[in-house]
């Protein structure tokens, strides 16, 4: 009659045998992986310091640092698997098949990543610059492998997938923008005096940059006024405020100098109307 304790004893003996045979190898493999993580962190910090010295863009530094960390971890993982006696060729083949399936399932993510690499290395815009793209605009806050974060003037945050950026028409304002304000002055006004007054007023505004020089010129001879365009350059952060300040200053300055800002007028003449009709219309006006 078989002893019911025999299977348990056999399992115990098997476990002890496996522990004796593979235990040291497993401990060494765990030690190798642990050391690999520490070495990967040290290598990543060293790469980041080296790239910082050559003044590379933050997204490029971050990408190269992560690649260095991953390569070191993979190298130590291979060493650990070899220590355990794992055949690497079948494993690599299996990972290749699995990777192909994952790539098909994550086409959108991969296209964002490829577009992110394109943006990082071609540098069509940088952090801190003001851009307009795919119907949105804002100041570039961050550039990652998968998306670009913009800060809108209304203080909202816009996340643009990188695949939407590559191949689109990009308007990069940089760090400054050109505002445009129009004012009409009466035809009987002293035009050189008005231009000089506007030029002095624009230069006196602390938000207006001295370089590039503000553009102030007559752009149209309208029906009831001479149209003057005022195009000062300002920092991106001052773009929204400068127009309001200059409009208020323009009205006050032109009034003080006796330069009229006419409103639209239309003269109507009735041909063939009798004297009484003309008199009535004259009284109504």
Tab-separated table of C-alpha atoms in Angstrom:
chain	number	residue	atom	x	y	z
A	1	UNK	CA	0.000	0.000	0.000
A	2	UNK	CA	1.346	3.396	-1.026
A	3	UNK	CA	2.118	5.911	1.658
A	4	UNK	CA	0.007	9.111	1.109
A	5	UNK	CA	2.945	11.196	2.287
A	6	UNK	CA	5.135	10.036	-0.600
A	7	UNK	CA	3.915	12.712	-3.130
A	8	UNK	CA	4.515	15.480	-0.592
A	9	UNK	CA	7.963	14.171	0.153
A	10	UNK	CA	8.719	13.906	-3.542
A	11	UNK	CA	7.563	17.515	-4.135
A	12	UNK	CA	9.659	18.663	-1.206
A	13	UNK	CA	12.700	16.898	-2.584
A	14	UNK	CA	12.073	18.420	-6.022
A	15	UNK	CA	11.801	21.932	-4.613
A	16	UNK	CA	14.997	21.457	-2.621
A	17	UNK	CA	16.759	20.197	-5.701
A	18	UNK	CA	15.572	23.193	-7.767
A	19	UNK	CA	16.564	25.551	-4.975
A	20	UNK	CA	20.034	24.063	-4.819
A	21	UNK	CA	20.441	24.099	-8.605
A	22	UNK	CA	18.836	27.445	-9.533
A	23	UNK	CA	18.688	29.367	-6.233
A	24	UNK	CA	22.177	30.843	-6.465
A	25	UNK	CA	21.656	31.694	-10.134
A	26	UNK	CA	18.336	33.372	-9.345
A	27	UNK	CA	19.887	35.397	-6.536
A	28	UNK	CA	22.720	36.457	-8.817
A	29	UNK	CA	20.222	37.416	-11.546
A	30	UNK	CA	18.229	39.533	-9.083
A	31	UNK	CA	21.454	41.153	-7.919
A	32	UNK	CA	22.465	41.888	-11.529
A	33	UNK	CA	19.104	43.529	-12.296
A	34	UNK	CA	19.248	45.586	-9.069
A	35	UNK	CA	22.741	46.779	-9.874
A	36	UNK	CA	21.544	47.532	-13.417
A	37	UNK	CA	18.876	49.920	-12.145
A	38	UNK	CA	21.411	51.786	-10.023
A	39	UNK	CA	23.885	51.963	-12.920
A	40	UNK	CA	21.117	53.114	-15.287
A	41	UNK	CA	20.246	55.983	-12.938
A	42	UNK	CA	23.900	57.000	-12.676
A	43	UNK	CA	24.370	56.841	-16.459
A	44	UNK	CA	21.187	58.863	-17.033
A	45	UNK	CA	22.360	61.599	-14.667
A	46	UNK	CA	25.786	61.650	-16.307
A	47	UNK	CA	24.227	61.933	-19.777
A	48	UNK	CA	21.935	64.732	-18.619
A	49	UNK	CA	24.856	66.692	-17.145
A	50	UNK	CA	26.908	66.217	-20.305
A	51	UNK	CA	24.067	67.290	-22.613
A	52	UNK	CA	23.284	70.266	-20.384
A	53	UNK	CA	26.839	71.546	-20.880
A	54	UNK	CA	26.430	71.626	-24.655
A	55	UNK	CA	23.144	73.542	-24.298
A	56	UNK	CA	20.792	71.060	-25.963
A	57	UNK	CA	17.037	71.595	-25.872
A	58	UNK	CA	15.252	70.077	-22.807
A	59	UNK	CA	13.177	67.608	-24.924
A	60	UNK	CA	16.335	66.315	-26.626
A	61	UNK	CA	18.122	65.925	-23.295
A	62	UNK	CA	15.136	64.089	-21.846
A	63	UNK	CA	14.894	61.754	-24.842
A	64	UNK	CA	18.606	60.866	-24.911
A	65	UNK	CA	18.650	60.413	-21.134
A	66	UNK	CA	15.745	57.965	-21.296
A	67	UNK	CA	17.350	56.062	-24.170
A	68	UNK	CA	20.582	55.728	-22.182
A	69	UNK	CA	18.689	54.503	-19.119
A	70	UNK	CA	16.712	51.924	-21.114
A	71	UNK	CA	19.813	50.601	-22.899
A	72	UNK	CA	21.639	50.048	-19.619
A	73	UNK	CA	18.635	48.272	-18.070
A	74	UNK	CA	18.258	46.047	-21.160
A	75	UNK	CA	21.966	45.190	-21.083
A	76	UNK	CA	21.816	44.095	-17.446
A	77	UNK	CA	18.565	42.187	-18.064
A	78	UNK	CA	20.291	40.220	-20.842
A	79	UNK	CA	23.166	39.456	-18.483
A	80	UNK	CA	20.685	38.219	-15.857
A	81	UNK	CA	18.879	35.986	-18.362
A	82	UNK	CA	22.158	34.521	-19.576
A	83	UNK	CA	23.098	33.761	-15.971
A	84	UNK	CA	19.827	31.825	-15.608
A	85	UNK	CA	20.591	29.863	-18.773
A	86	UNK	CA	17.685	31.289	-20.800
A	87	UNK	CA	18.005	30.902	-24.591
A	88	UNK	CA	17.887	34.435	-25.969
A	89	UNK	CA	17.217	33.779	-29.667
A	90	UNK	CA	13.716	32.267	-29.196
A	91	UNK	CA	12.971	35.011	-26.674
A	92	UNK	CA	14.015	37.734	-29.115
A	93	UNK	CA	11.906	36.149	-31.855
A	94	UNK	CA	8.881	36.029	-29.570
A	95	UNK	CA	9.403	39.649	-28.541
A	96	UNK	CA	9.611	40.613	-32.225
A	97	UNK	CA	6.259	39.006	-32.995
A	98	UNK	CA	4.694	40.586	-29.908
A	99	UNK	CA	6.206	43.947	-30.841
A	100	UNK	CA	4.651	43.783	-34.311
A	101	UNK	CA	1.239	43.157	-32.775
A	102	UNK	CA	1.662	45.999	-30.308
A	103	UNK	CA	2.775	48.322	-33.129
A	104	UNK	CA	-0.384	47.576	-35.108
A	105	UNK	CA	-2.546	48.180	-32.052
A	106	UNK	CA	-0.863	51.476	-31.177
A	107	UNK	CA	-0.448	53.153	-34.554
A	108	UNK	CA	-1.696	56.499	-33.237
A	109	UNK	CA	0.724	56.467	-30.312
A	110	UNK	CA	3.643	55.506	-32.569
A	111	UNK	CA	2.795	58.197	-35.116
A	112	UNK	CA	2.752	60.751	-32.292
A	113	UNK	CA	6.142	59.504	-31.117
A	114	UNK	CA	7.688	59.667	-34.604
A	115	UNK	CA	6.250	63.156	-35.067
A	116	UNK	CA	7.628	64.123	-31.648
A	117	UNK	CA	11.108	62.982	-32.664
A	118	UNK	CA	10.783	65.022	-35.857
A	119	UNK	CA	9.797	68.123	-33.883
A	120	UNK	CA	12.567	67.646	-31.320
A	121	UNK	CA	15.338	67.315	-33.882
A	122	UNK	CA	14.126	69.764	-36.568
A	123	UNK	CA	13.119	72.411	-33.962
A	124	UNK	CA	10.321	74.249	-35.836
A	125	UNK	CA	9.512	75.848	-32.468
A	126	UNK	CA	10.974	75.890	-28.976
A	127	UNK	CA	9.680	76.166	-25.424
A	128	UNK	CA	8.664	79.768	-24.693
A	129	UNK	CA	7.811	80.716	-28.282
A	130	UNK	CA	4.301	81.712	-29.393
A	131	UNK	CA	2.869	79.637	-32.243
A	132	UNK	CA	-0.358	79.135	-34.162
A	133	UNK	CA	-1.079	75.642	-35.514
A	134	UNK	CA	-4.144	73.572	-36.572
A	135	UNK	CA	-6.552	76.343	-35.609
A	136	UNK	CA	-5.167	76.959	-32.102
A	137	UNK	CA	-2.488	79.267	-30.761
A	138	UNK	CA	-0.536	79.807	-27.579
A	139	UNK	CA	2.879	79.911	-25.956
A	140	UNK	CA	4.781	76.619	-26.052
A	141	UNK	CA	4.917	75.275	-22.498
A	142	UNK	CA	6.350	71.789	-23.070
A	143	UNK	CA	7.360	69.489	-25.937
A	144	UNK	CA	7.206	65.749	-25.300
A	145	UNK	CA	7.445	62.691	-27.512
A	146	UNK	CA	3.669	62.467	-27.831
A	147	UNK	CA	2.253	65.993	-27.645
A	148	UNK	CA	2.941	69.705	-27.401
A	149	UNK	CA	1.416	71.750	-24.568
A	150	UNK	CA	0.418	75.371	-25.258
A	151	UNK	CA	-0.655	78.096	-22.849
A	152	UNK	CA	-3.440	80.197	-24.390
A	153	UNK	CA	-3.714	83.952	-23.641
A	154	UNK	CA	-6.915	83.202	-21.685
A	155	UNK	CA	-4.697	81.031	-19.379
A	156	UNK	CA	-6.203	77.762	-20.563
A	157	UNK	CA	-3.942	74.846	-21.529
A	158	UNK	CA	-4.044	73.296	-24.999
A	159	UNK	CA	-2.632	69.816	-25.705
A	160	UNK	CA	-1.845	69.228	-29.387
A	161	UNK	CA	-0.941	65.668	-30.519
A	162	UNK	CA	2.370	65.816	-32.351
A	163	UNK	CA	0.991	64.043	-35.425
A	164	UNK	CA	-1.330	67.051	-35.892
A	165	UNK	CA	1.675	69.393	-36.003
A	166	UNK	CA	3.959	67.690	-38.521
A	167	UNK	CA	2.894	68.485	-42.087
A	168	UNK	CA	0.666	71.421	-41.109
A	169	UNK	CA	1.309	75.123	-41.770
A	170	UNK	CA	2.938	76.503	-38.629
A	171	UNK	CA	3.017	80.191	-37.702
A	172	UNK	CA	5.840	80.765	-35.237
A	173	UNK	CA	5.734	84.255	-33.708
A	174	UNK	CA	8.780	83.630	-31.538
A	175	UNK	CA	8.897	85.833	-28.416
A	176	UNK	CA	7.431	89.042	-29.857
A	177	UNK	CA	4.319	89.950	-31.829
A	178	UNK	CA	3.287	92.920	-33.942
A	179	UNK	CA	0.068	94.576	-32.864
A	180	UNK	CA	-2.021	96.683	-35.257
A	181	UNK	CA	-4.226	99.655	-34.405
A	182	UNK	CA	-5.995	101.974	-36.848
A	183	UNK	CA	-7.166	105.519	-36.247
A	184	UNK	CA	-8.864	107.975	-38.596
A	185	UNK	CA	-8.197	111.719	-38.508
A	186	UNK	CA	-10.121	114.474	-40.256
A	187	UNK	CA	-8.944	115.614	-43.692
A	188	UNK	CA	-8.564	119.199	-42.496
A	189	UNK	CA	-6.207	118.157	-39.659
A	190	UNK	CA	-2.463	118.821	-39.750
A	191	UNK	CA	-1.247	115.417	-40.969
A	192	UNK	CA	2.500	115.800	-40.109
A	193	UNK	CA	1.555	117.015	-36.610
A	194	UNK	CA	-0.794	114.047	-36.141
A	195	UNK	CA	1.866	111.536	-37.259
A	196	UNK	CA	4.454	113.083	-34.942
A	197	UNK	CA	2.039	113.007	-32.013
A	198	UNK	CA	1.181	109.361	-32.642
A	199	UNK	CA	4.871	108.450	-32.986
A	200	UNK	CA	5.759	110.107	-29.659
A	201	UNK	CA	2.803	108.486	-27.929
A	202	UNK	CA	3.694	105.008	-29.159
A	203	UNK	CA	7.339	105.358	-28.139
A	204	UNK	CA	6.305	106.513	-24.670
A	205	UNK	CA	4.353	103.300	-23.984
A	206	UNK	CA	6.537	101.000	-21.835
A	207	UNK	CA	5.157	97.862	-23.499
A	208	UNK	CA	6.268	98.903	-26.997
A	209	UNK	CA	9.712	97.657	-28.032
A	210	UNK	CA	12.177	100.148	-29.482
A	211	UNK	CA	13.525	97.442	-31.800
A	212	UNK	CA	12.076	96.576	-34.264
A	213	UNK	CA	10.942	100.144	-34.906
A	214	UNK	CA	7.150	100.647	-34.755
A	215	UNK	CA	5.512	101.143	-38.152
A	216	UNK	CA	3.284	104.241	-38.366
A	217	UNK	CA	1.933	105.164	-41.793
A	218	UNK	CA	-1.080	106.368	-43.750
A	219	UNK	CA	-2.747	103.293	-45.221
A	220	UNK	CA	-5.984	104.595	-46.752
A	221	UNK	CA	-7.882	107.745	-47.747
A	222	UNK	CA	-11.299	106.698	-46.522
A	223	UNK	CA	-14.646	108.401	-47.160
A	224	UNK	CA	-14.585	110.571	-44.063
A	225	UNK	CA	-11.072	110.235	-42.620
A	226	UNK	CA	-7.409	109.639	-43.316
A	227	UNK	CA	-6.679	106.129	-41.998
A	228	UNK	CA	-3.398	105.743	-40.085
A	229	UNK	CA	-2.050	102.287	-39.164
A	230	UNK	CA	0.020	101.877	-35.996
A	231	UNK	CA	2.002	98.620	-35.817
A	232	UNK	CA	4.212	98.386	-32.715
A	233	UNK	CA	6.215	95.308	-31.695
A	234	UNK	CA	5.603	93.997	-28.191
A	235	UNK	CA	6.449	90.957	-26.102
A	236	UNK	CA	3.992	88.085	-26.436
A	237	UNK	CA	2.735	88.634	-22.884
A	238	UNK	CA	1.897	92.309	-23.656
A	239	UNK	CA	0.095	91.687	-26.935
A	240	UNK	CA	-3.423	91.753	-25.474
A	241	UNK	CA	-2.921	94.816	-23.247
A	242	UNK	CA	-1.056	97.189	-25.564
A	243	UNK	CA	-3.950	97.799	-27.981
A	244	UNK	CA	-6.296	98.982	-25.219
A	245	UNK	CA	-3.664	101.261	-23.694
A	246	UNK	CA	-2.746	102.851	-27.016
A	247	UNK	CA	-6.382	103.396	-28.002
A	248	UNK	CA	-7.092	105.323	-24.798
A	249	UNK	CA	-3.885	107.338	-25.144
A	250	UNK	CA	-4.611	108.135	-28.791
A	251	UNK	CA	-8.055	109.579	-28.058
A	252	UNK	CA	-6.731	111.757	-25.222
A	253	UNK	CA	-3.619	112.963	-27.077
A	254	UNK	CA	-5.386	113.814	-30.324
A	255	UNK	CA	-8.101	115.718	-28.448
A	256	UNK	CA	-5.502	117.756	-26.557
A	257	UNK	CA	-3.778	118.691	-29.816
A	258	UNK	CA	-7.027	119.636	-31.539
A	259	UNK	CA	-6.828	116.818	-34.070
A	260	UNK	CA	-10.303	115.586	-34.914
A	261	UNK	CA	-11.296	111.936	-35.092
A	262	UNK	CA	-14.356	112.083	-37.386
A	263	UNK	CA	-17.255	109.692	-37.330
A	264	UNK	CA	-18.823	108.404	-40.560
A	265	UNK	CA	-21.138	110.909	-42.235
A	266	UNK	CA	-23.324	110.670	-45.312
A	267	UNK	CA	-24.904	113.553	-47.218
A	268	UNK	CA	-28.176	112.800	-48.998
A	269	UNK	CA	-29.399	115.040	-51.802
A	270	UNK	CA	-32.888	114.698	-53.267
A	271	UNK	CA	-32.923	115.582	-56.940
A	272	UNK	CA	-36.229	116.977	-58.243
A	273	UNK	CA	-37.839	117.405	-54.790
A	274	UNK	CA	-39.896	120.573	-54.284
A	275	UNK	CA	-38.876	123.361	-51.906
A	276	UNK	CA	-41.369	122.300	-49.215
A	277	UNK	CA	-39.963	118.743	-49.138
A	278	UNK	CA	-36.399	120.073	-48.884
A	279	UNK	CA	-37.462	122.438	-46.126
A	280	UNK	CA	-39.155	119.604	-44.200
A	281	UNK	CA	-36.063	117.394	-44.471
A	282	UNK	CA	-33.941	120.323	-43.382
A	283	UNK	CA	-36.059	120.825	-40.274
A	284	UNK	CA	-35.890	117.125	-39.443
A	285	UNK	CA	-32.113	117.107	-39.708
